[in-house]
Short mmCIF file of C-alpha atoms and ligand atoms in Angstrom, two decimals:
data_model
loop_
_atom_site.label_atom_id
_atom_site.label_comp_id
_atom_site.label_asym_id
_atom_site.label_seq_id
_atom_site.Cartn_x
_atom_site.Cartn_y
_atom_site.Cartn_z
CA MET I 1 -24.56 10.23 10.93
CA THR I 2 -22.59 7.09 11.86
CA SER I 3 -19.11 6.95 10.38
CA PRO I 4 -18.43 4.07 8.00
CA ALA I 5 -16.08 1.20 8.81
CA ILE I 6 -12.65 2.04 7.35
CA GLY I 7 -9.77 -0.30 6.67
CA ILE I 8 -7.71 -2.26 4.17
CA HIS I 9 -9.59 -3.16 1.00
CA ASP I 10 -6.78 -5.00 -0.81
CA LEU I 11 -3.10 -5.73 -0.18
CA ALA I 12 -0.34 -6.80 -2.61
CA VAL I 13 3.26 -7.82 -1.87
CA ALA I 14 6.30 -7.27 -4.10
CA THR I 15 9.97 -8.07 -3.71
CA THR I 16 13.14 -8.18 -5.79
CA SER I 17 14.22 -10.52 -8.59
CA ARG I 18 17.12 -12.04 -6.61
CA VAL I 19 17.53 -13.96 -3.38
CA VAL I 20 20.39 -15.07 -1.14
CA ASP I 21 20.02 -18.38 0.65
CA LEU I 22 21.28 -17.97 4.20
CA ASP I 23 22.91 -21.42 4.02
CA ASP I 24 25.30 -19.87 1.48
CA LEU I 25 26.01 -16.93 3.80
CA ALA I 26 26.55 -19.32 6.72
CA ALA I 27 29.04 -21.34 4.66
CA ARG I 28 30.93 -18.19 3.59
CA THR I 29 31.07 -16.66 7.07
CA GLY I 30 31.67 -19.89 9.00
CA VAL I 31 28.48 -19.55 11.05
CA ASP I 32 26.33 -22.54 12.06
CA PRO I 33 23.29 -22.30 9.70
CA ALA I 34 21.05 -23.11 12.69
CA LYS I 35 21.89 -19.70 14.09
CA PHE I 36 20.13 -18.13 11.10
CA HIS I 37 17.26 -20.61 10.73
CA VAL I 38 16.54 -21.15 14.44
CA GLY I 39 18.31 -18.31 16.28
CA LEU I 40 17.05 -15.54 13.95
CA GLY I 41 14.17 -17.38 12.24
CA GLN I 42 15.41 -16.49 8.74
CA ASP I 43 15.98 -18.69 5.67
CA GLN I 44 16.61 -16.26 2.79
CA MET I 45 16.89 -12.56 1.98
CA SER I 46 15.75 -10.72 -1.14
CA ILE I 47 18.43 -8.61 -2.83
CA PRO I 48 17.80 -5.87 -5.42
CA GLY I 49 19.44 -6.07 -8.84
CA PRO I 50 21.24 -3.01 -10.28
CA ASP I 51 17.95 -1.82 -11.81
CA GLU I 52 15.79 -2.31 -8.71
CA ASP I 53 15.07 -0.10 -5.69
CA ILE I 54 12.20 1.07 -3.49
CA VAL I 55 10.44 2.71 -6.44
CA THR I 56 10.49 -0.38 -8.68
CA MET I 57 9.22 -2.64 -5.89
CA GLY I 58 6.61 -0.13 -4.76
CA ALA I 59 5.33 0.39 -8.30
CA ALA I 60 5.13 -3.38 -8.86
CA ALA I 61 2.97 -3.82 -5.74
CA ALA I 62 0.78 -0.81 -6.50
CA GLN I 63 0.26 -1.83 -10.14
CA ARG I 64 -1.53 -4.97 -9.01
CA ILE I 65 -3.86 -2.93 -6.80
CA ILE I 66 -4.63 -0.49 -9.63
CA GLU I 67 -5.18 -3.28 -12.17
CA ARG I 68 -7.88 -4.73 -9.97
CA HIS I 69 -9.57 -1.57 -8.63
CA GLY I 70 -8.77 1.25 -11.05
CA VAL I 71 -7.88 4.76 -9.94
CA GLU I 72 -11.32 6.17 -9.26
CA GLY I 73 -11.50 7.94 -5.90
CA ILE I 74 -7.74 7.82 -5.27
CA ARG I 75 -6.69 11.34 -4.31
CA THR I 76 -3.77 10.49 -2.02
CA LEU I 77 -0.68 8.29 -2.36
CA PHE I 78 1.40 7.83 0.78
CA PHE I 79 4.87 6.34 0.25
CA ALA I 80 6.38 5.03 3.48
CA THR I 81 10.09 4.22 3.51
CA GLU I 82 13.27 4.26 5.55
CA THR I 83 15.44 3.98 2.43
CA GLY I 84 14.47 7.18 0.63
CA ILE I 85 16.25 7.77 -2.69
CA ASP I 86 16.12 11.56 -2.51
CA GLN I 87 16.26 14.13 0.28
CA SER I 88 13.49 16.20 -1.27
CA ARG I 89 11.22 14.52 -3.83
CA ALA I 90 8.91 11.78 -2.61
CA ALA I 91 9.67 8.38 -4.16
CA GLY I 92 5.92 8.09 -4.70
CA VAL I 93 6.10 10.79 -7.40
CA HIS I 94 8.08 8.34 -9.56
CA VAL I 95 5.45 5.66 -8.89
CA HIS I 96 2.71 8.13 -9.78
CA GLU I 97 4.38 8.67 -13.19
CA LEU I 98 5.16 4.97 -13.80
CA LEU I 99 1.55 4.00 -13.13
CA GLY I 100 0.04 6.96 -14.98
CA LEU I 101 -2.02 8.05 -11.98
CA PRO I 102 -4.24 11.12 -12.38
CA ARG I 103 -2.79 14.61 -11.75
CA THR I 104 -5.43 15.01 -9.02
CA VAL I 105 -3.51 12.83 -6.55
CA ARG I 106 -1.43 14.28 -3.72
CA VAL I 107 1.80 12.35 -3.14
CA VAL I 108 3.93 12.48 -0.04
CA GLU I 109 6.66 10.38 1.61
CA LEU I 110 6.57 9.42 5.29
CA LYS I 111 9.61 8.53 7.37
CA GLN I 112 10.12 7.09 10.84
CA ALA I 113 12.29 4.00 10.34
CA CYS I 114 10.08 0.89 10.03
CA TYR I 115 7.00 2.56 11.54
CA SER I 116 5.82 5.02 8.89
CA ALA I 117 3.47 2.70 6.96
CA THR I 118 1.35 2.58 10.09
CA ALA I 119 1.29 6.37 10.24
CA ALA I 120 0.17 6.24 6.59
CA LEU I 121 -2.64 3.80 7.40
CA GLN I 122 -3.91 5.94 10.29
CA SER I 123 -3.63 9.16 8.26
CA ALA I 124 -5.48 7.50 5.39
CA ALA I 125 -8.27 6.48 7.75
CA GLY I 126 -8.56 10.10 8.88
CA LEU I 127 -8.85 11.36 5.29
CA ILE I 128 -11.52 8.79 4.50
CA ALA I 129 -13.48 9.63 7.65
CA ARG I 130 -13.79 13.17 6.21
CA ASN I 131 -14.56 12.00 2.66
CA PRO I 132 -15.80 8.38 2.59
CA ASP I 133 -15.86 8.35 -1.23
CA GLU I 134 -12.10 8.77 -1.38
CA ARG I 135 -9.60 5.92 -1.40
CA VAL I 136 -5.96 6.19 -0.32
CA LEU I 137 -3.15 4.20 -1.89
CA VAL I 138 -0.42 3.36 0.62
CA ILE I 139 2.95 1.99 -0.51
CA ALA I 140 5.60 0.78 1.93
CA SER I 141 8.91 -0.19 0.33
CA ASP I 142 12.40 -0.69 1.72
CA VAL I 143 15.80 -2.22 1.14
CA ALA I 144 17.35 -3.26 4.49
CA ARG I 145 21.09 -2.85 4.08
CA TYR I 146 23.79 -3.25 6.75
CA GLU I 147 27.56 -3.53 6.44
CA VAL I 148 28.78 -6.93 5.23
CA ASP I 149 30.59 -9.18 7.71
CA THR I 150 28.59 -7.83 10.66
CA ALA I 151 26.10 -9.56 12.95
CA ALA I 152 23.34 -7.64 11.15
CA GLU I 153 24.23 -8.96 7.66
CA PRO I 154 21.82 -11.95 7.80
CA THR I 155 18.96 -9.63 8.78
CA GLN I 156 18.94 -7.73 5.47
CA GLY I 157 16.20 -8.09 2.84
CA ALA I 158 13.98 -6.08 0.49
CA GLY I 159 10.25 -5.89 -0.07
CA ALA I 160 7.22 -3.72 -0.62
CA VAL I 161 3.50 -3.75 -0.08
CA ALA I 162 0.76 -1.63 -1.54
CA PHE I 163 -2.63 -1.42 0.08
CA LEU I 164 -5.82 0.46 -0.61
CA VAL I 165 -7.54 2.10 2.35
CA THR I 166 -11.28 2.60 1.87
CA ALA I 167 -14.64 2.77 3.59
CA ASP I 168 -16.40 -0.62 3.86
CA PRO I 169 -13.18 -2.54 3.10
CA ALA I 170 -13.23 -6.09 1.74
CA LEU I 171 -10.19 -7.34 3.68
CA ALA I 172 -10.02 -5.93 7.22
CA VAL I 173 -11.54 -3.12 9.28
CA LEU I 174 -9.19 -0.86 11.26
CA GLU I 175 -10.51 -0.55 14.81
CA THR I 176 -10.49 2.92 16.38
CA ALA I 177 -8.41 2.21 19.49
CA ALA I 178 -4.66 2.54 19.00
CA GLY I 179 -1.82 2.82 21.48
CA VAL I 180 1.39 4.73 20.78
CA HIS I 181 4.77 5.08 22.47
CA THR I 182 7.66 7.36 21.48
CA ALA I 183 11.11 7.41 23.10
CA GLU I 184 14.37 8.84 21.72
CA VAL I 185 16.87 5.98 21.58
CA ASP I 186 20.05 5.43 19.48
CA ASP I 187 19.24 1.83 18.53
CA PHE I 188 19.19 2.10 14.72
CA TRP I 189 19.41 5.06 12.34
CA ARG I 190 20.90 6.02 9.00
CA PRO I 191 22.86 9.29 8.66
CA ASN I 192 22.26 11.24 5.43
CA ASP I 193 25.68 10.29 4.08
CA SER I 194 25.33 6.54 4.71
CA MET I 195 23.73 3.84 2.54
CA THR I 196 23.81 1.38 5.43
CA ALA I 197 22.07 1.62 8.76
CA VAL I 198 23.97 2.20 11.99
CA VAL I 199 22.69 -0.28 14.53
CA ASP I 200 23.21 -1.29 18.14
CA GLY I 201 21.66 -4.75 17.83
CA LYS I 202 21.16 -5.58 21.51
CA LEU I 203 19.82 -2.10 22.31
CA SER I 204 17.45 -2.33 19.33
CA ILE I 205 15.94 -5.52 20.72
CA SER I 206 15.39 -4.06 24.18
CA ALA I 207 14.02 -0.80 22.71
CA TYR I 208 11.58 -2.83 20.57
CA LEU I 209 10.42 -4.74 23.68
CA ASP I 210 10.02 -1.48 25.65
CA GLY I 211 7.99 -0.20 22.69
CA ILE I 212 5.53 -3.08 22.68
CA ALA I 213 4.92 -2.76 26.42
CA GLY I 214 4.39 1.00 26.20
CA ALA I 215 2.16 0.83 23.12
CA TRP I 216 0.11 -2.01 24.61
CA ASP I 217 -0.51 -0.05 27.85
CA ASP I 218 -1.69 2.96 25.86
CA TYR I 219 -3.88 0.72 23.63
CA ALA I 220 -5.46 -0.87 26.72
CA SER I 221 -6.06 2.52 28.37
CA ARG I 222 -7.82 3.79 25.25
CA GLY I 223 -10.41 1.02 25.06
CA GLY I 224 -8.46 -1.56 23.05
CA ALA I 225 -9.64 -5.17 22.96
CA PRO I 226 -8.73 -7.39 25.92
CA ILE I 227 -5.82 -9.65 25.03
CA ALA I 228 -8.03 -12.76 25.23
CA GLU I 229 -10.15 -11.32 22.39
CA ILE I 230 -7.21 -11.02 20.00
CA ASP I 231 -7.01 -14.07 17.76
CA TYR I 232 -3.66 -13.50 15.99
CA PHE I 233 -0.68 -11.18 16.47
CA CYS I 234 1.37 -9.55 13.71
CA HIS I 235 4.47 -7.93 15.15
CA HIS I 236 7.11 -6.05 13.13
CA GLN I 237 9.62 -8.64 11.86
CA PRO I 238 13.22 -7.39 11.42
CA PHE I 239 13.89 -11.13 11.71
CA THR I 240 11.03 -13.45 12.51
CA LYS I 241 12.40 -14.63 15.85
CA MET I 242 11.94 -11.02 17.01
CA ALA I 243 8.18 -11.40 16.62
CA VAL I 244 8.29 -14.54 18.74
CA LYS I 245 10.30 -12.70 21.41
CA ALA I 246 7.81 -9.81 21.30
CA HIS I 247 4.88 -12.17 21.65
CA ARG I 248 6.41 -13.83 24.71
CA ALA I 249 7.28 -10.43 26.23
CA LEU I 250 3.77 -9.09 25.62
CA GLY I 251 2.27 -12.13 27.36
CA GLN I 252 4.60 -11.64 30.34
CA HIS I 253 3.79 -7.93 30.45
CA VAL I 254 0.05 -8.56 30.48
CA GLY I 255 0.34 -11.65 32.72
CA VAL I 256 -1.01 -14.31 30.35
CA GLU I 257 0.60 -17.16 28.44
CA LEU I 258 0.18 -16.58 24.70
CA ASP I 259 0.26 -19.49 22.26
CA PRO I 260 3.32 -19.05 19.93
CA GLU I 261 1.19 -20.36 17.03
CA LEU I 262 -0.75 -17.06 17.08
CA VAL I 263 2.37 -15.28 15.83
CA LEU I 264 4.09 -18.09 13.89
CA ALA I 265 1.13 -17.98 11.48
CA THR I 266 2.44 -14.57 10.31
CA THR I 267 6.12 -15.33 9.67
CA GLY I 268 6.12 -17.45 6.48
CA TYR I 269 6.87 -14.68 3.95
CA ASN I 270 9.33 -12.70 6.07
CA ARG I 271 11.45 -15.82 6.68
CA ARG I 272 12.01 -15.80 2.90
CA ILE I 273 12.14 -12.04 2.16
CA GLY I 274 14.18 -10.83 5.14
CA ASN I 275 13.71 -7.44 6.72
CA SER I 276 11.77 -4.97 4.61
CA TYR I 277 11.51 -2.29 7.31
CA THR I 278 8.24 -0.37 6.66
CA ALA I 279 6.74 -3.20 4.61
CA SER I 280 7.61 -5.98 7.03
CA LEU I 281 4.54 -5.74 9.30
CA TYR I 282 2.18 -5.69 6.32
CA ILE I 283 4.01 -8.57 4.63
CA ALA I 284 3.39 -10.48 7.90
CA LEU I 285 -0.29 -9.54 7.59
CA ALA I 286 -0.33 -10.82 4.00
CA ALA I 287 1.23 -14.12 5.11
CA LEU I 288 -1.50 -14.57 7.69
CA LEU I 289 -4.38 -13.61 5.39
CA GLU I 290 -3.02 -15.67 2.48
CA GLY I 291 -2.44 -18.78 4.64
CA ASP I 292 -4.72 -21.78 5.07
CA ARG I 293 -6.67 -20.66 8.13
CA ASP I 294 -10.23 -19.34 7.92
CA LEU I 295 -9.87 -15.90 9.48
CA ALA I 296 -13.33 -14.43 8.83
CA GLY I 297 -14.28 -12.38 11.89
CA ALA I 298 -10.85 -12.80 13.52
CA ARG I 299 -9.26 -9.87 15.33
CA ILE I 300 -5.56 -9.33 14.56
CA GLY I 301 -3.35 -7.40 16.96
CA MET I 302 -0.78 -5.36 15.00
CA PHE I 303 2.46 -4.07 16.54
CA SER I 304 4.44 -1.56 14.52
CA TYR I 305 7.97 -0.59 15.64
CA GLY I 306 10.25 2.01 14.09
CA SER I 307 13.67 2.41 15.69
CA GLY I 308 14.56 5.70 17.14
CA SER I 309 11.76 5.06 18.28
CA VAL I 310 8.01 5.11 17.63
CA SER I 311 5.72 2.18 18.41
CA GLU I 312 2.02 1.57 17.83
CA PHE I 313 -0.34 -1.24 18.79
CA PHE I 314 -3.66 -1.37 16.93
CA SER I 315 -6.10 -3.98 15.68
CA LEU I 316 -7.84 -5.14 12.53
CA VAL I 317 -10.94 -7.30 12.14
CA VAL I 318 -10.96 -9.62 9.12
CA GLN I 319 -14.09 -9.31 6.96
CA ASP I 320 -16.40 -12.11 5.81
CA GLY I 321 -15.56 -12.99 2.21
CA TYR I 322 -11.99 -11.67 2.55
CA ARG I 323 -10.59 -14.66 0.67
CA ALA I 324 -12.01 -13.33 -2.59
CA VAL I 325 -9.35 -10.60 -2.55
CA THR I 326 -6.31 -12.40 -1.14
CA ARG I 327 -3.38 -13.18 -3.43
CA ALA I 328 -1.61 -16.31 -2.15
CA ALA I 329 -0.74 -17.71 -5.59
CA GLU I 330 0.62 -14.36 -6.82
CA THR I 331 2.85 -13.96 -3.77
CA GLU I 332 4.14 -17.52 -3.95
CA ALA I 333 4.98 -17.05 -7.64
CA LEU I 334 7.02 -13.93 -6.80
CA LEU I 335 8.96 -15.67 -4.04
CA ALA I 336 9.56 -18.89 -5.96
CA GLY I 337 10.51 -16.98 -9.13
CA ARG I 338 13.53 -15.15 -7.64
CA ASP I 339 17.00 -16.09 -8.90
CA ARG I 340 19.35 -17.46 -6.25
CA VAL I 341 22.62 -15.52 -6.35
CA ASP I 342 25.87 -16.63 -4.73
CA ILE I 343 27.67 -14.63 -2.07
CA ASP I 344 30.14 -12.98 -4.50
CA ALA I 345 27.30 -11.80 -6.72
CA TYR I 346 25.27 -10.56 -3.75
CA ARG I 347 28.22 -8.63 -2.31
CA ALA I 348 28.89 -6.99 -5.68
CA LEU I 349 25.25 -5.87 -5.74
CA HIS I 350 25.53 -4.69 -2.14
CA ALA I 351 28.42 -2.40 -3.12
CA LEU I 352 26.21 -0.72 -5.76
CA GLY I 353 24.09 0.71 -2.94
CA SER I 354 26.54 3.60 -2.63
CA ARG I 355 26.23 4.87 -6.24
CA ASP I 356 27.45 8.47 -6.74
CA SER I 357 24.67 10.77 -7.98
CA ASN I 358 27.26 13.06 -9.63
CA VAL I 359 28.02 10.43 -12.27
CA ASP I 360 25.58 9.94 -15.14
CA VAL I 361 24.92 6.27 -15.80
CA ASP I 362 22.58 4.16 -17.96
CA ILE I 363 21.46 0.94 -16.34
CA PRO I 364 20.03 -1.80 -18.55
CA GLY I 365 16.68 -3.21 -17.43
CA GLU I 366 18.00 -6.72 -16.84
CA SER I 367 15.86 -7.90 -13.92
CA ALA I 368 12.63 -9.86 -14.40
CA VAL I 369 10.44 -7.20 -12.79
CA PRO I 370 7.84 -4.84 -14.29
CA PHE I 371 9.65 -1.55 -13.52
CA HIS I 372 13.32 -0.61 -13.67
CA PHE I 373 15.69 1.98 -12.28
CA ALA I 374 17.22 3.13 -15.59
CA GLY I 375 20.09 5.19 -14.22
CA ILE I 376 21.05 8.76 -13.40
CA SER I 377 21.19 11.75 -15.71
CA GLY I 378 21.66 15.37 -14.62
CA ARG I 379 21.77 14.01 -11.04
CA ALA I 380 18.15 12.80 -11.30
CA ARG I 381 17.05 9.17 -11.09
CA ARG I 382 15.24 7.78 -14.15
CA TYR I 383 12.73 4.92 -14.27
CA THR I 384 11.16 2.82 -17.03
CA ARG I 385 8.54 0.09 -17.47
CA SER I 386 9.37 -3.31 -18.98
N1 CAA B 401 21.80 -22.56 16.79
C1 CAA B 401 20.62 -21.99 17.18
N2 CAA B 401 20.54 -20.72 17.67
C2 CAA B 401 21.70 -20.04 17.78
C3 CAA B 401 22.93 -20.57 17.41
C4 CAA B 401 22.94 -21.90 16.89
N3 CAA B 401 24.10 -22.47 16.50
N4 CAA B 401 23.88 -19.64 17.64
C5 CAA B 401 23.25 -18.55 18.14
N5 CAA B 401 21.94 -18.79 18.22
C6 CAA B 401 20.88 -17.88 18.69
C7 CAA B 401 21.28 -17.10 19.94
O1 CAA B 401 21.08 -17.87 21.12
C8 CAA B 401 20.31 -15.94 19.84
O2 CAA B 401 19.01 -16.37 20.23
P1 CAA B 401 18.19 -15.59 21.38
O3 CAA B 401 18.14 -14.14 20.96
O4 CAA B 401 16.87 -16.25 21.37
O5 CAA B 401 18.98 -15.77 22.63
C9 CAA B 401 20.23 -15.66 18.33
O6 CAA B 401 20.72 -16.85 17.70
C10 CAA B 401 21.04 -14.45 17.87
O7 CAA B 401 22.38 -14.65 18.24
P2 CAA B 401 23.20 -13.52 19.06
O8 CAA B 401 22.47 -13.18 20.32
O9 CAA B 401 24.61 -14.01 19.15
O10 CAA B 401 23.09 -12.22 18.20
P3 CAA B 401 23.98 -11.63 17.04
O11 CAA B 401 25.21 -11.05 17.60
O12 CAA B 401 24.12 -12.61 15.92
O13 CAA B 401 23.04 -10.44 16.53
C11 CAA B 401 21.08 -9.26 15.93
C12 CAA B 401 21.66 -10.61 16.25
C13 CAA B 401 21.29 -8.28 17.11
C14 CAA B 401 19.59 -9.40 15.68
C15 CAA B 401 21.80 -8.70 14.66
O14 CAA B 401 21.52 -9.54 13.58
C16 CAA B 401 21.39 -7.29 14.31
O15 CAA B 401 21.95 -6.32 14.83
N6 CAA B 401 20.40 -7.11 13.37
C17 CAA B 401 19.91 -5.80 12.98
C18 CAA B 401 19.12 -5.10 14.07
C19 CAA B 401 17.74 -5.69 14.25
O16 CAA B 401 17.19 -6.37 13.42
N7 CAA B 401 17.13 -5.35 15.43
C20 CAA B 401 15.81 -5.78 15.74
C21 CAA B 401 15.06 -4.78 16.58
S1 CAA B 401 15.11 -3.15 15.80
C22 CAA B 401 13.84 -3.16 14.66
O17 CAA B 401 12.98 -3.98 14.71
C23 CAA B 401 13.87 -2.14 13.59
C24 CAA B 401 14.41 -2.76 12.36
O18 CAA B 401 13.67 -3.26 11.54
C25 CAA B 401 15.87 -2.76 12.20
#
């Protein structure tokens, strides 16, 4: 029996209700705005309101997948995140309840910094290879939060994706070859008692570039496509200039000159959302698929990097007819509909990140999003729908 093609059947992006314009941050911090726009390749960053977090964004993305495809065949929900809201319960269990998913769904959270959504995709493909009638819902959702007044502050952001992994997918087939590379490195991590990441910025960039070289070599040795047969490149985007650096470094590593356009086609959404850790690579994929180019039959090289560090290079092939399931207008409406907040308002929201779980609190559902973090009672987080 030949195994079916497996891959991404549909993909939806979500983000928060609020946005900071990096021109405002530049003015407040006395930095030349060109450093953000050109040096980092960032224009804006999404910021969660008091009633928003990884669950509310993840549920919003997943709701749009479920509305279109129903729940039939979904027996697994993987929730990938770096910014877990609990040390024990998977954030996906809250999404399961908010969306009214069937009891016959296993839910689990995956963690390895920004990488774990790729582990979810590969694990989903394995489950479907065993049972091609099943479908796996993957959610990747993160709030990237660093200390204010640091070099990392302009590389914050927040976003989520949900995607459905199936046999005979409508959007893109996941090719079998994948290259991985793991190396312990103290470039970025978040201790259990910290709401902000600890980061060594320069080391994180060199560790990322070591990761792409190592993952590429493993991909090539395992029968991956020759670089000349890869039409576009999505690289993890902590800030979009990083993807451009990675593209140049990959070309140098392989000994070819790669056209920067092949990666710039993927950066449009992340320039406006900022870093969304686990979701970032798949938001880059959405930007490419939802753009103007005709991608039918194109092979996309995907580079996933999670600090600490785990890297993976793999590839997708875009399906004929894929445009019937892309969501460009929906995504643009979400991005354009965010409220611009000033720096004082953003920094007040930033401080809420360290809320004490010992204190019961009711939080009004004030943000223009479909799901809300409603507060804490008995040390447990509560959620509601609009
Ligand atoms: N006009 C144009 N460009 C300017 C400029 C100006 N006026 N001023 C500076 N620049 C350029 C610099 O030349 C530099 O460009 P190159 O890297 O191409 O040389 C760029 O702006 C950044 O400036 P600095 O080198 O001075 O860097 P910085 O001290 O501002 O820090 C950073 C940048 C390290 C990325 C910092 O924002 C940071 O630590 N961010 C968080 C960590 C991060 O995102 N790491 C990425 C890899 S790790 C990962 O991918 C996992 C993850 O998601 C976190």
